[in-house]
CSV table of C-alpha atoms and ligand atoms in Angstrom, one decimal:
chain,number,residue,atom,x,y,z
N,4,UNK,CA,28.5,-18.6,3.9
N,5,UNK,CA,31.4,-17.6,6.1
N,6,UNK,CA,31.3,-18.2,9.9
N,7,UNK,CA,33.0,-15.8,12.2
N,8,UNK,CA,33.9,-16.8,15.7
N,9,UNK,CA,33.4,-13.4,17.3
N,10,UNK,CA,33.7,-14.6,20.8
N,11,UNK,CA,33.8,-18.0,22.5
N,12,UNK,CA,30.1,-17.6,23.0
N,13,UNK,CA,28.9,-16.5,19.6
N,14,UNK,CA,29.1,-17.4,16.0
N,15,UNK,CA,28.2,-14.8,13.4
N,16,UNK,CA,27.4,-15.5,9.8
N,17,UNK,CA,28.6,-13.4,6.9
N,18,UNK,CA,27.0,-14.4,3.6
N,19,UNK,CA,29.0,-14.3,0.3
N,20,UNK,CA,28.1,-12.0,-2.6
N,21,UNK,CA,26.3,-14.7,-4.5
N,22,UNK,CA,24.1,-15.6,-1.5
N,23,UNK,CA,23.3,-11.9,-0.9
N,24,UNK,CA,22.4,-11.3,-4.5
N,25,UNK,CA,20.1,-14.4,-4.6
N,26,UNK,CA,18.5,-13.8,-1.2
N,27,UNK,CA,17.9,-10.1,-1.6
N,28,UNK,CA,16.6,-10.2,-5.2
N,29,UNK,CA,13.7,-7.9,-5.8
N,30,UNK,CA,10.3,-9.2,-4.6
N,31,UNK,CA,8.7,-6.9,-7.2
N,32,UNK,CA,10.8,-7.2,-10.3
N,33,UNK,CA,10.5,-4.5,-12.9
N,34,UNK,CA,8.0,-5.0,-15.7
N,35,UNK,CA,9.2,-5.0,-19.4
N,36,UNK,CA,7.4,-2.7,-21.8
N,37,UNK,CA,5.3,-5.6,-23.2
N,38,UNK,CA,4.3,-6.8,-19.7
N,39,UNK,CA,3.4,-3.2,-18.7
N,40,UNK,CA,1.2,-2.6,-21.7
N,41,UNK,CA,-0.5,-6.0,-21.3
N,42,UNK,CA,-1.2,-5.4,-17.6
N,43,UNK,CA,-2.3,-1.8,-18.2
N,44,UNK,CA,-4.7,-3.0,-20.9
N,45,UNK,CA,-6.6,-5.1,-18.3
N,46,UNK,CA,-7.6,-1.9,-16.4
N,47,UNK,CA,-11.3,-1.0,-16.6
N,48,UNK,CA,-10.4,2.8,-16.2
N,49,UNK,CA,-13.2,3.0,-13.6
N,50,UNK,CA,-14.9,6.4,-13.5
N,51,UNK,CA,-15.1,6.5,-9.7
N,52,UNK,CA,-11.5,5.0,-9.4
N,53,UNK,CA,-11.5,3.4,-5.9
N,54,UNK,CA,-7.8,2.9,-6.4
N,55,UNK,CA,-7.2,6.6,-6.5
N,56,UNK,CA,-9.4,7.2,-3.5
N,57,UNK,CA,-7.3,4.6,-1.6
N,58,UNK,CA,-4.0,6.3,-2.6
N,59,UNK,CA,-2.7,8.6,0.2
N,60,UNK,CA,-1.0,10.7,-2.4
N,61,UNK,CA,-4.2,10.8,-4.7
N,62,UNK,CA,-2.4,9.8,-7.9
N,63,UNK,CA,-4.8,9.7,-10.9
N,64,UNK,CA,-4.3,5.9,-11.3
N,65,UNK,CA,-6.7,5.2,-14.2
N,66,UNK,CA,-5.1,8.1,-16.1
N,67,UNK,CA,-1.5,6.9,-15.8
N,68,UNK,CA,-2.5,3.3,-16.5
N,69,UNK,CA,-4.3,4.5,-19.7
N,70,UNK,CA,-1.2,6.4,-20.7
N,71,UNK,CA,0.9,3.3,-20.3
N,72,UNK,CA,-1.6,1.3,-22.3
N,73,UNK,CA,-1.4,3.8,-25.1
N,74,UNK,CA,2.4,3.8,-24.9
N,75,UNK,CA,2.6,7.4,-23.5
N,76,UNK,CA,4.9,6.3,-20.7
N,77,UNK,CA,6.4,9.8,-20.4
N,78,UNK,CA,2.9,11.2,-19.8
N,79,UNK,CA,2.2,8.4,-17.2
N,80,UNK,CA,5.3,9.4,-15.3
N,81,UNK,CA,4.2,13.1,-15.3
N,82,UNK,CA,0.8,12.1,-14.0
N,83,UNK,CA,2.5,10.2,-11.1
N,84,UNK,CA,5.1,12.8,-10.3
N,85,UNK,CA,2.5,15.6,-10.3
N,86,UNK,CA,1.1,14.1,-7.1
N,87,UNK,CA,4.0,12.1,-5.8
N,88,UNK,CA,7.6,13.0,-6.7
N,89,UNK,CA,8.8,9.8,-5.1
N,90,UNK,CA,6.7,7.7,-7.4
N,91,UNK,CA,9.3,5.0,-7.9
N,92,UNK,CA,9.9,4.3,-4.2
N,93,UNK,CA,6.2,4.3,-3.5
N,94,UNK,CA,5.5,1.9,-6.4
N,95,UNK,CA,7.7,-0.7,-4.8
N,96,UNK,CA,7.5,0.0,-1.0
N,97,UNK,CA,3.8,0.9,-0.6
N,98,UNK,CA,1.6,-1.8,0.9
N,99,UNK,CA,-0.4,-1.7,-2.3
N,100,UNK,CA,-2.3,-4.8,-1.2
N,101,UNK,CA,-4.1,-2.8,1.4
N,102,UNK,CA,-4.2,0.6,-0.5
N,103,UNK,CA,-4.7,1.0,-4.3
N,104,UNK,CA,-4.6,-2.7,-5.3
N,105,UNK,CA,-6.7,-3.6,-2.3
N,106,UNK,CA,-9.4,-1.4,-3.6
N,107,UNK,CA,-9.3,-2.5,-7.2
N,108,UNK,CA,-12.7,-3.5,-8.5
N,109,UNK,CA,-11.2,-6.8,-9.8
N,110,UNK,CA,-11.5,-8.1,-6.3
N,111,UNK,CA,-15.3,-8.0,-6.6
N,112,UNK,CA,-15.0,-10.0,-9.9
N,113,UNK,CA,-12.8,-12.6,-8.1
N,114,UNK,CA,-9.9,-11.7,-10.4
N,115,UNK,CA,-6.4,-10.6,-9.7
N,116,UNK,CA,-6.3,-6.8,-9.1
N,117,UNK,CA,-4.3,-4.6,-11.5
N,118,UNK,CA,-0.6,-4.6,-10.6
N,119,UNK,CA,-0.7,-0.8,-9.9
N,120,UNK,CA,2.5,-0.7,-7.8
N,121,UNK,CA,4.7,-2.2,-10.5
N,122,UNK,CA,3.0,-0.2,-13.3
N,123,UNK,CA,3.8,3.0,-11.3
N,124,UNK,CA,7.4,1.8,-10.8
N,125,UNK,CA,7.7,1.0,-14.5
N,126,UNK,CA,6.6,4.6,-15.6
N,127,UNK,CA,8.7,6.2,-12.9
N,128,UNK,CA,11.8,4.2,-13.9
N,129,UNK,CA,11.1,5.3,-17.5
N,130,UNK,CA,11.4,9.0,-16.5
N,131,UNK,CA,14.3,8.4,-14.1
N,132,UNK,CA,16.3,6.4,-16.6
N,133,UNK,CA,16.0,9.2,-19.2
N,134,UNK,CA,16.2,12.0,-16.6
N,135,UNK,CA,12.9,13.4,-18.0
N,136,UNK,CA,12.1,16.6,-16.1
N,137,UNK,CA,8.6,17.8,-15.8
N,138,UNK,CA,8.9,20.6,-13.3
N,139,UNK,CA,11.2,23.6,-12.9
N,140,UNK,CA,12.2,26.0,-10.2
N,141,UNK,CA,9.4,28.6,-9.8
N,142,UNK,CA,9.8,32.4,-10.2
N,143,UNK,CA,11.8,33.5,-7.0
N,144,UNK,CA,9.6,34.7,-4.2
N,145,UNK,CA,12.5,35.9,-2.0
N,146,UNK,CA,11.3,33.6,0.8
N,147,UNK,CA,13.7,31.1,2.4
N,148,UNK,CA,12.6,27.9,4.1
N,149,UNK,CA,14.5,25.4,6.2
N,150,UNK,CA,13.5,21.8,6.1
N,151,UNK,CA,14.6,19.6,9.0
N,152,UNK,CA,15.0,16.0,7.8
N,153,UNK,CA,15.7,14.8,4.3
N,154,UNK,CA,13.4,11.9,4.3
N,155,UNK,CA,10.3,11.4,2.1
N,156,UNK,CA,8.3,14.2,3.7
N,157,UNK,CA,11.2,16.6,3.7
N,158,UNK,CA,12.2,15.9,0.0
N,159,UNK,CA,8.6,16.1,-1.2
N,160,UNK,CA,8.1,19.4,0.6
N,161,UNK,CA,11.4,20.8,-0.6
N,162,UNK,CA,10.6,19.9,-4.2
N,163,UNK,CA,7.1,21.5,-4.1
N,164,UNK,CA,8.4,24.6,-2.4
N,165,UNK,CA,11.1,24.9,-5.1
N,166,UNK,CA,8.5,24.6,-7.8
N,167,UNK,CA,6.6,27.4,-6.1
N,168,UNK,CA,9.7,29.6,-6.2
N,169,UNK,CA,11.0,29.5,-2.6
N,170,UNK,CA,14.6,29.0,-1.7
N,171,UNK,CA,15.0,25.8,0.3
N,172,UNK,CA,17.8,24.3,2.5
N,173,UNK,CA,17.3,20.7,3.8
N,174,UNK,CA,19.2,19.7,6.9
N,175,UNK,CA,19.8,16.0,7.2
N,176,UNK,CA,21.6,14.3,10.1
N,177,UNK,CA,22.6,11.1,8.2
N,178,UNK,CA,25.4,10.9,5.6
N,179,UNK,CA,22.8,10.6,2.8
N,180,UNK,CA,19.4,12.0,2.3
N,181,UNK,CA,16.4,9.8,1.7
N,182,UNK,CA,15.3,8.9,5.2
N,183,UNK,CA,13.4,5.7,5.3
N,184,UNK,CA,14.0,5.0,1.6
N,185,UNK,CA,17.7,5.1,2.2
N,186,UNK,CA,18.0,3.6,5.7
N,187,UNK,CA,14.7,2.0,6.6
N,188,UNK,CA,12.8,0.1,3.9
N,189,UNK,CA,13.7,-3.5,3.2
N,190,UNK,CA,16.5,-3.7,0.6
N,191,UNK,CA,14.6,-6.4,-1.4
N,192,UNK,CA,12.0,-3.7,-2.1
N,193,UNK,CA,14.2,-0.7,-2.9
N,194,UNK,CA,18.0,-0.9,-3.2
N,195,UNK,CA,20.5,1.8,-2.1
N,196,UNK,CA,21.2,2.7,-5.7
N,197,UNK,CA,17.6,3.1,-6.5
N,198,UNK,CA,16.9,5.3,-3.4
N,199,UNK,CA,20.0,7.5,-4.2
N,200,UNK,CA,19.0,7.9,-7.8
N,201,UNK,CA,15.6,9.1,-6.8
N,202,UNK,CA,16.9,11.5,-4.2
N,203,UNK,CA,19.2,13.0,-6.9
N,204,UNK,CA,16.4,13.3,-9.4
N,205,UNK,CA,14.2,15.2,-6.8
N,206,UNK,CA,17.0,17.4,-5.7
N,207,UNK,CA,18.0,18.5,-9.2
N,208,UNK,CA,15.0,20.8,-9.4
N,209,UNK,CA,17.3,23.2,-7.4
N,210,UNK,CA,17.2,23.0,-3.6
N,211,UNK,CA,20.2,22.3,-1.4
N,212,UNK,CA,20.7,19.5,1.1
N,213,UNK,CA,23.3,19.7,3.9
N,214,UNK,CA,23.9,16.1,5.1
N,215,UNK,CA,25.7,15.0,8.3
N,216,UNK,CA,24.1,18.0,9.9
N,217,UNK,CA,22.1,17.7,13.1
N,218,UNK,CA,19.7,20.5,14.1
N,219,UNK,CA,19.8,21.0,17.9
N,220,UNK,CA,18.0,23.2,20.3
N,221,UNK,CA,21.0,24.0,22.6
N,222,UNK,CA,24.7,23.6,22.4
N,223,UNK,CA,25.8,20.1,23.3
N,224,UNK,CA,28.9,19.3,25.4
N,225,UNK,CA,31.9,18.5,23.1
N,226,UNK,CA,32.2,15.0,24.5
N,227,UNK,CA,28.6,14.0,23.5
N,228,UNK,CA,28.9,15.3,20.0
N,229,UNK,CA,29.3,12.9,17.0
N,230,UNK,CA,32.5,14.0,15.3
N,231,UNK,CA,31.1,13.1,11.9
N,232,UNK,CA,28.2,15.5,12.3
N,233,UNK,CA,28.0,19.3,12.4
N,234,UNK,CA,25.4,20.9,14.5
N,235,UNK,CA,23.1,23.8,13.7
N,236,UNK,CA,21.1,25.6,16.3
N,237,UNK,CA,17.4,25.7,15.7
N,238,UNK,CA,17.0,29.3,16.9
N,239,UNK,CA,19.6,30.4,14.4
N,240,UNK,CA,17.6,28.7,11.6
N,241,UNK,CA,14.5,30.4,12.9
N,242,UNK,CA,16.2,33.8,12.6
N,243,UNK,CA,17.6,33.1,9.1
N,244,UNK,CA,14.5,31.5,7.5
N,245,UNK,CA,11.0,32.7,6.8
N,246,UNK,CA,9.5,29.3,7.8
N,247,UNK,CA,10.6,25.9,9.0
N,248,UNK,CA,9.3,22.5,8.0
N,249,UNK,CA,9.7,19.7,10.6
N,250,UNK,CA,10.1,16.4,8.9
N,251,UNK,CA,12.0,14.8,11.7
N,252,UNK,CA,11.8,11.0,11.7
N,253,UNK,CA,11.5,8.8,14.7
N,254,UNK,CA,14.3,8.2,17.3
N,255,UNK,CA,15.9,5.1,18.8
N,256,UNK,CA,14.1,1.8,19.1
N,257,UNK,CA,12.4,1.2,22.4
N,258,UNK,CA,13.9,-1.3,24.8
N,259,UNK,CA,11.6,-3.1,27.3
N,260,UNK,CA,14.0,-2.6,30.2
N,261,UNK,CA,14.8,-6.2,31.0
N,262,UNK,CA,18.1,-7.7,32.4
N,263,UNK,CA,20.8,-8.3,29.8
N,264,UNK,CA,20.1,-5.5,27.4
N,265,UNK,CA,23.7,-4.4,27.7
N,266,UNK,CA,25.0,-7.7,26.2
N,267,UNK,CA,26.7,-7.7,22.8
N,268,UNK,CA,24.2,-8.9,20.2
N,269,UNK,CA,21.2,-6.9,21.5
N,270,UNK,CA,20.0,-4.4,19.0
N,271,UNK,CA,17.0,-2.2,18.1
N,272,UNK,CA,15.3,-3.1,14.8
N,273,UNK,CA,15.6,0.4,13.4
N,274,UNK,CA,19.3,0.5,14.1
N,275,UNK,CA,19.9,-2.9,12.7
N,276,UNK,CA,18.1,-2.0,9.4
N,277,UNK,CA,20.0,1.3,9.3
N,278,UNK,CA,23.3,-0.6,9.6
N,279,UNK,CA,22.2,-3.2,7.0
N,280,UNK,CA,21.3,-0.5,4.5
N,281,UNK,CA,24.4,1.7,5.3
N,282,UNK,CA,26.7,-1.2,4.8
N,283,UNK,CA,24.9,-2.4,1.7
N,284,UNK,CA,23.9,-5.8,3.3
N,285,UNK,CA,27.5,-6.6,4.4
N,286,UNK,CA,26.9,-7.1,8.1
N,287,UNK,CA,27.4,-10.3,10.1
N,288,UNK,CA,24.4,-11.7,11.7
N,289,UNK,CA,23.8,-14.2,14.5
N,290,UNK,CA,23.3,-17.9,13.6
N,291,UNK,CA,20.1,-17.8,15.7
N,292,UNK,CA,18.2,-14.6,16.0
N,293,UNK,CA,15.1,-13.7,18.0
N,294,UNK,CA,13.1,-10.7,17.0
N,295,UNK,CA,10.7,-9.2,19.6
N,296,UNK,CA,7.6,-7.5,18.2
N,297,UNK,CA,5.0,-8.1,15.6
N,298,UNK,CA,4.7,-4.9,13.5
N,299,UNK,CA,6.0,-4.3,10.0
N,300,UNK,CA,9.4,-3.3,11.2
N,301,UNK,CA,9.7,-6.5,13.2
N,302,UNK,CA,8.8,-8.5,10.1
N,303,UNK,CA,11.4,-6.6,8.0
N,304,UNK,CA,14.1,-7.3,10.6
N,305,UNK,CA,13.1,-10.9,10.8
N,306,UNK,CA,13.0,-11.4,7.0
N,307,UNK,CA,16.3,-9.6,6.5
N,308,UNK,CA,18.2,-11.7,9.2
N,309,UNK,CA,16.6,-14.8,7.6
N,310,UNK,CA,17.9,-13.8,4.2
N,311,UNK,CA,21.3,-13.2,5.8
N,312,UNK,CA,21.3,-16.9,6.8
N,313,UNK,CA,20.0,-16.9,10.4
N,314,UNK,CA,17.4,-19.2,11.9
N,315,UNK,CA,14.9,-16.6,13.0
N,316,UNK,CA,12.1,-16.7,15.6
N,317,UNK,CA,9.8,-13.8,16.1
N,318,UNK,CA,8.2,-13.6,19.6
N,319,UNK,CA,5.1,-11.5,20.3
N,320,UNK,CA,3.3,-11.2,23.6
N,321,UNK,CA,-0.2,-11.4,22.1
N,322,UNK,CA,-2.0,-13.5,19.6
N,323,UNK,CA,-1.5,-13.8,15.8
N,324,UNK,CA,-4.7,-11.9,15.2
N,325,UNK,CA,-3.4,-9.0,17.4
N,326,UNK,CA,-0.2,-8.3,15.4
N,327,UNK,CA,-0.1,-5.0,13.6
N,328,UNK,CA,2.0,-6.3,10.7
N,329,UNK,CA,0.2,-6.7,7.4
N,330,UNK,CA,-1.0,-10.3,6.6
N,331,UNK,CA,0.9,-10.3,3.3
N,332,UNK,CA,4.1,-9.3,5.2
N,333,UNK,CA,3.6,-12.1,7.7
N,334,UNK,CA,3.2,-14.6,4.9
N,335,UNK,CA,6.3,-13.3,3.2
N,336,UNK,CA,8.2,-13.9,6.5
N,337,UNK,CA,6.9,-17.4,6.8
N,338,UNK,CA,8.1,-18.1,3.3
N,339,UNK,CA,11.5,-16.8,4.3
N,340,UNK,CA,11.6,-19.4,7.1
N,341,UNK,CA,10.7,-17.1,10.1
N,342,UNK,CA,9.1,-19.0,12.9
N,343,UNK,CA,6.4,-17.2,15.0
N,344,UNK,CA,5.9,-17.7,18.7
N,345,UNK,CA,2.8,-15.9,20.0
N,346,UNK,CA,1.6,-15.2,23.6
N,347,UNK,CA,5.3,-15.1,24.6
N,348,UNK,CA,7.0,-12.2,26.4
N,349,UNK,CA,10.8,-11.7,26.9
N,350,UNK,CA,11.8,-11.4,30.6
N,351,UNK,CA,15.6,-11.6,30.5
N,352,UNK,CA,18.5,-11.8,28.0
N,353,UNK,CA,21.0,-14.3,29.2
N,354,UNK,CA,24.7,-14.5,28.4
N,355,UNK,CA,28.1,-13.5,29.8
N,356,UNK,CA,29.4,-10.8,27.4
N,357,UNK,CA,27.4,-11.9,24.4
N,358,UNK,CA,23.8,-12.9,24.0
N,359,UNK,CA,23.3,-16.7,24.6
N,360,UNK,CA,19.6,-16.8,24.9
N,361,UNK,CA,16.3,-15.1,25.5
N,362,UNK,CA,14.3,-16.2,28.5
N,363,UNK,CA,10.6,-15.8,28.0
N,364,UNK,CA,7.3,-16.4,29.8
N,365,UNK,CA,4.2,-17.6,28.0
N,366,UNK,CA,1.0,-15.7,28.4
N,367,UNK,CA,-2.6,-16.6,28.7
N,368,UNK,CA,-5.5,-14.6,27.3
N,369,UNK,CA,-7.7,-13.1,30.1
N,370,UNK,CA,-10.3,-11.3,28.0
N,371,UNK,CA,-11.0,-10.6,24.4
N,372,UNK,CA,-11.2,-7.0,23.2
N,373,UNK,CA,-14.6,-5.4,23.1
N,374,UNK,CA,-14.0,-3.6,19.8
N,375,UNK,CA,-11.9,-4.2,16.7
N,376,UNK,CA,-9.3,-1.6,17.8
N,377,UNK,CA,-8.9,-3.1,21.3
N,378,UNK,CA,-6.0,-5.3,22.5
N,379,UNK,CA,-6.6,-8.7,24.1
N,380,UNK,CA,-5.8,-8.8,27.9
N,381,UNK,CA,-3.0,-11.1,28.7
N,382,UNK,CA,-1.2,-12.4,31.8
N,383,UNK,CA,2.0,-14.4,32.2
N,384,UNK,CA,1.6,-18.0,33.1
N,385,UNK,CA,3.6,-18.8,36.3
N,386,UNK,CA,6.3,-21.4,35.7
N,387,UNK,CA,6.0,-21.2,31.9
N,388,UNK,CA,9.6,-20.1,31.4
N,389,UNK,CA,11.0,-20.8,28.0
N,390,UNK,CA,14.7,-20.3,27.0
N,391,UNK,CA,15.3,-19.6,23.4
N,392,UNK,CA,19.0,-20.1,22.6
N,393,UNK,CA,20.2,-17.3,20.3
N,394,UNK,CA,23.2,-15.1,19.3
N,395,UNK,CA,21.2,-11.9,18.6
N,396,UNK,CA,18.1,-10.3,20.0
N,397,UNK,CA,16.5,-7.6,18.0
N,398,UNK,CA,13.8,-5.4,19.6
N,399,UNK,CA,11.1,-4.1,17.3
N,400,UNK,CA,8.7,-2.7,19.8
N,401,UNK,CA,8.4,0.8,18.5
N,402,UNK,CA,10.6,3.8,18.2
N,403,UNK,CA,10.9,6.9,20.4
N,404,UNK,CA,9.3,10.1,19.3
N,405,UNK,CA,11.5,13.2,19.3
N,406,UNK,CA,9.4,14.8,22.0
N,407,UNK,CA,12.3,16.5,23.9
N,408,UNK,CA,13.3,18.3,20.7
N,409,UNK,CA,9.8,19.5,19.9
N,410,UNK,CA,9.3,20.7,23.5
N,411,UNK,CA,12.0,23.3,22.9
N,412,UNK,CA,10.0,25.0,20.2
N,413,UNK,CA,7.8,27.7,21.7
N,414,UNK,CA,4.0,27.1,21.4
N,415,UNK,CA,4.3,23.8,19.6
N,416,UNK,CA,1.4,21.7,20.7
N,417,UNK,CA,1.9,17.9,21.0
N,418,UNK,CA,-0.5,15.0,21.1
N,419,UNK,CA,1.1,11.9,22.8
N,420,UNK,CA,4.5,12.9,21.4
N,421,UNK,CA,3.3,13.8,17.9
N,422,UNK,CA,3.3,17.3,16.6
N,423,UNK,CA,-0.2,18.8,16.2
N,424,UNK,CA,-0.9,20.5,12.9
N,425,UNK,CA,-4.0,22.0,11.2
N,426,UNK,CA,-5.3,20.8,7.8
N,427,UNK,CA,-2.4,22.8,6.1
N,428,UNK,CA,0.2,21.2,8.3
N,429,UNK,CA,0.9,24.4,10.2
N,430,UNK,CA,1.6,24.0,13.9
N,431,UNK,CA,0.4,26.3,16.7
N,432,UNK,CA,3.7,28.2,16.2
N,433,UNK,CA,2.8,29.8,12.8
N,434,UNK,CA,6.4,29.8,11.6
N,435,UNK,CA,6.6,26.0,11.9
N,436,UNK,CA,4.9,23.4,9.7
N,437,UNK,CA,5.3,19.7,10.2
N,438,UNK,CA,4.6,16.4,8.4
N,439,UNK,CA,5.5,12.7,8.1
N,440,UNK,CA,6.5,10.6,11.1
N,441,UNK,CA,6.6,13.5,13.5
N,442,UNK,CA,2.9,14.1,12.8
N,443,UNK,CA,1.5,10.6,12.3
N,444,UNK,CA,3.9,8.7,14.6
N,445,UNK,CA,5.3,6.6,11.7
N,446,UNK,CA,3.2,5.5,8.8
N,447,UNK,CA,4.0,4.7,5.2
N,448,UNK,CA,6.4,6.5,2.9
N,449,UNK,CA,3.5,7.6,0.7
N,450,UNK,CA,1.8,9.3,3.7
N,451,UNK,CA,5.0,11.3,4.4
N,452,UNK,CA,5.2,12.3,0.7
N,453,UNK,CA,1.6,13.5,0.7
N,454,UNK,CA,2.2,15.4,3.9
N,455,UNK,CA,5.3,17.1,2.5
N,456,UNK,CA,3.6,18.2,-0.7
N,457,UNK,CA,0.5,19.6,1.1
N,458,UNK,CA,2.6,21.3,3.8
N,459,UNK,CA,4.5,23.1,1.0
N,460,UNK,CA,1.3,24.4,-0.4
N,461,UNK,CA,0.2,25.5,3.1
N,462,UNK,CA,3.6,27.3,3.6
N,463,UNK,CA,3.3,29.0,0.2
N,464,UNK,CA,-0.2,30.4,1.2
N,465,UNK,CA,1.1,31.5,4.6
N,466,UNK,CA,4.2,33.2,3.1
N,467,UNK,CA,2.1,34.9,0.4
N,468,UNK,CA,0.1,36.5,3.1
N,469,UNK,CA,-2.9,34.2,3.2
N,470,UNK,CA,-3.8,32.1,6.2
N,471,UNK,CA,-2.2,28.7,5.9
E,528,SF4,FE1,-8.2,0.1,-13.0
E,528,SF4,FE2,-8.6,-1.4,-10.7
E,528,SF4,FE3,-8.4,1.3,-10.5
E,528,SF4,FE4,-10.5,0.3,-11.7
E,528,SF4,S1,-10.0,0.1,-9.5
E,528,SF4,S2,-9.3,2.0,-12.5
E,528,SF4,S3,-9.7,-1.6,-12.7
E,528,SF4,S4,-6.8,-0.2,-11.2
């Protein structure tokens, strides 16, 4: 571990290659053929398949598991990809503990559920390793569709539209397509190489992606433009294409608006994780890090900084039972050495030019929620100030929705910043469809993939003259 004296006030850590490889090793290692067949053979192939019902992309789970058990791994991959073309990513990044595996009947027998996620990743890898292709470009329809955002929803939509014979162009603002898979998920779940390989596999069906390209609603002043990106005007796309699919992700991380947010060492969690993925883990990190928030992104940022060598404390204004992070993610963070401070709110970041500490106030519980969805009422305790010395503060208290962008699209209806769609993912402006984060406010990769696939089918109906 190398220490960098960045300023007189801060010491940053830069782990060596060996430490990075050890600390960021896969938490769900790949199954061997024998392991996969043995695990698949445990499945009871339930007729009502609660695992499939719990899967947001409705993969026929007992079917693909039976195919693995009978050594038809190619068939298993086809079963998975028919419903979810990003089957590999979803096999390793899905919160399977609360989805398919959480519904497995083995829980009722007090036995370990089937390792569905790893079986799915095993079959998907089999197809990706051999470049087995199950789908081809459909007979040309003459229709052209623009997809804004090359994340899981956009890729899934573009793949399905191409199968259906439409010509698709994906516009992606980042240097690489993949969205969350490339820049957002924890690298110990899915590596950059794995994410890129899957993007290439999906794209090879025959649609185009234009990266480093931002879609804007009006010309921006030269000085505010990012020189590495080109801009395309939305109304020009609207004129050129028969339909537009909005798969725009979320924006910048929220900041709470407290003193000291300008100091070096203050970051948003989404930006931190983006940078970590973009630089393939090679980023310096503070020796002591405080992460603010208690959702799954907060946990990811906390675990990642801990794996980079930092002492990490996560502060959350409410109680442990109020945090939105999955329990298994919280346990994983504790195993990585992250400390949790509940009923604690940040009030000021202290330091000269660089972060030196986070001043917090402790909270007391005023009233318990009246329903399971409600949040506990809290109030700061006067005089309970607590200074947490640190070199980095990471805010993981949500991300902005791209409301200003959506508001420029005529007739698009919004619901608390999210784009409103019908059951076919068509918005109130018939030319526009939407899915993924911009519709659900930020859920799992698998939800975005399912949205993209179903929106493509809705667009196909609309473009063929039927109602969407
Ligand atoms: Fe197999 Fe469990 Fe699904 Fe039943 S619920 S089909 S045992 S994975």
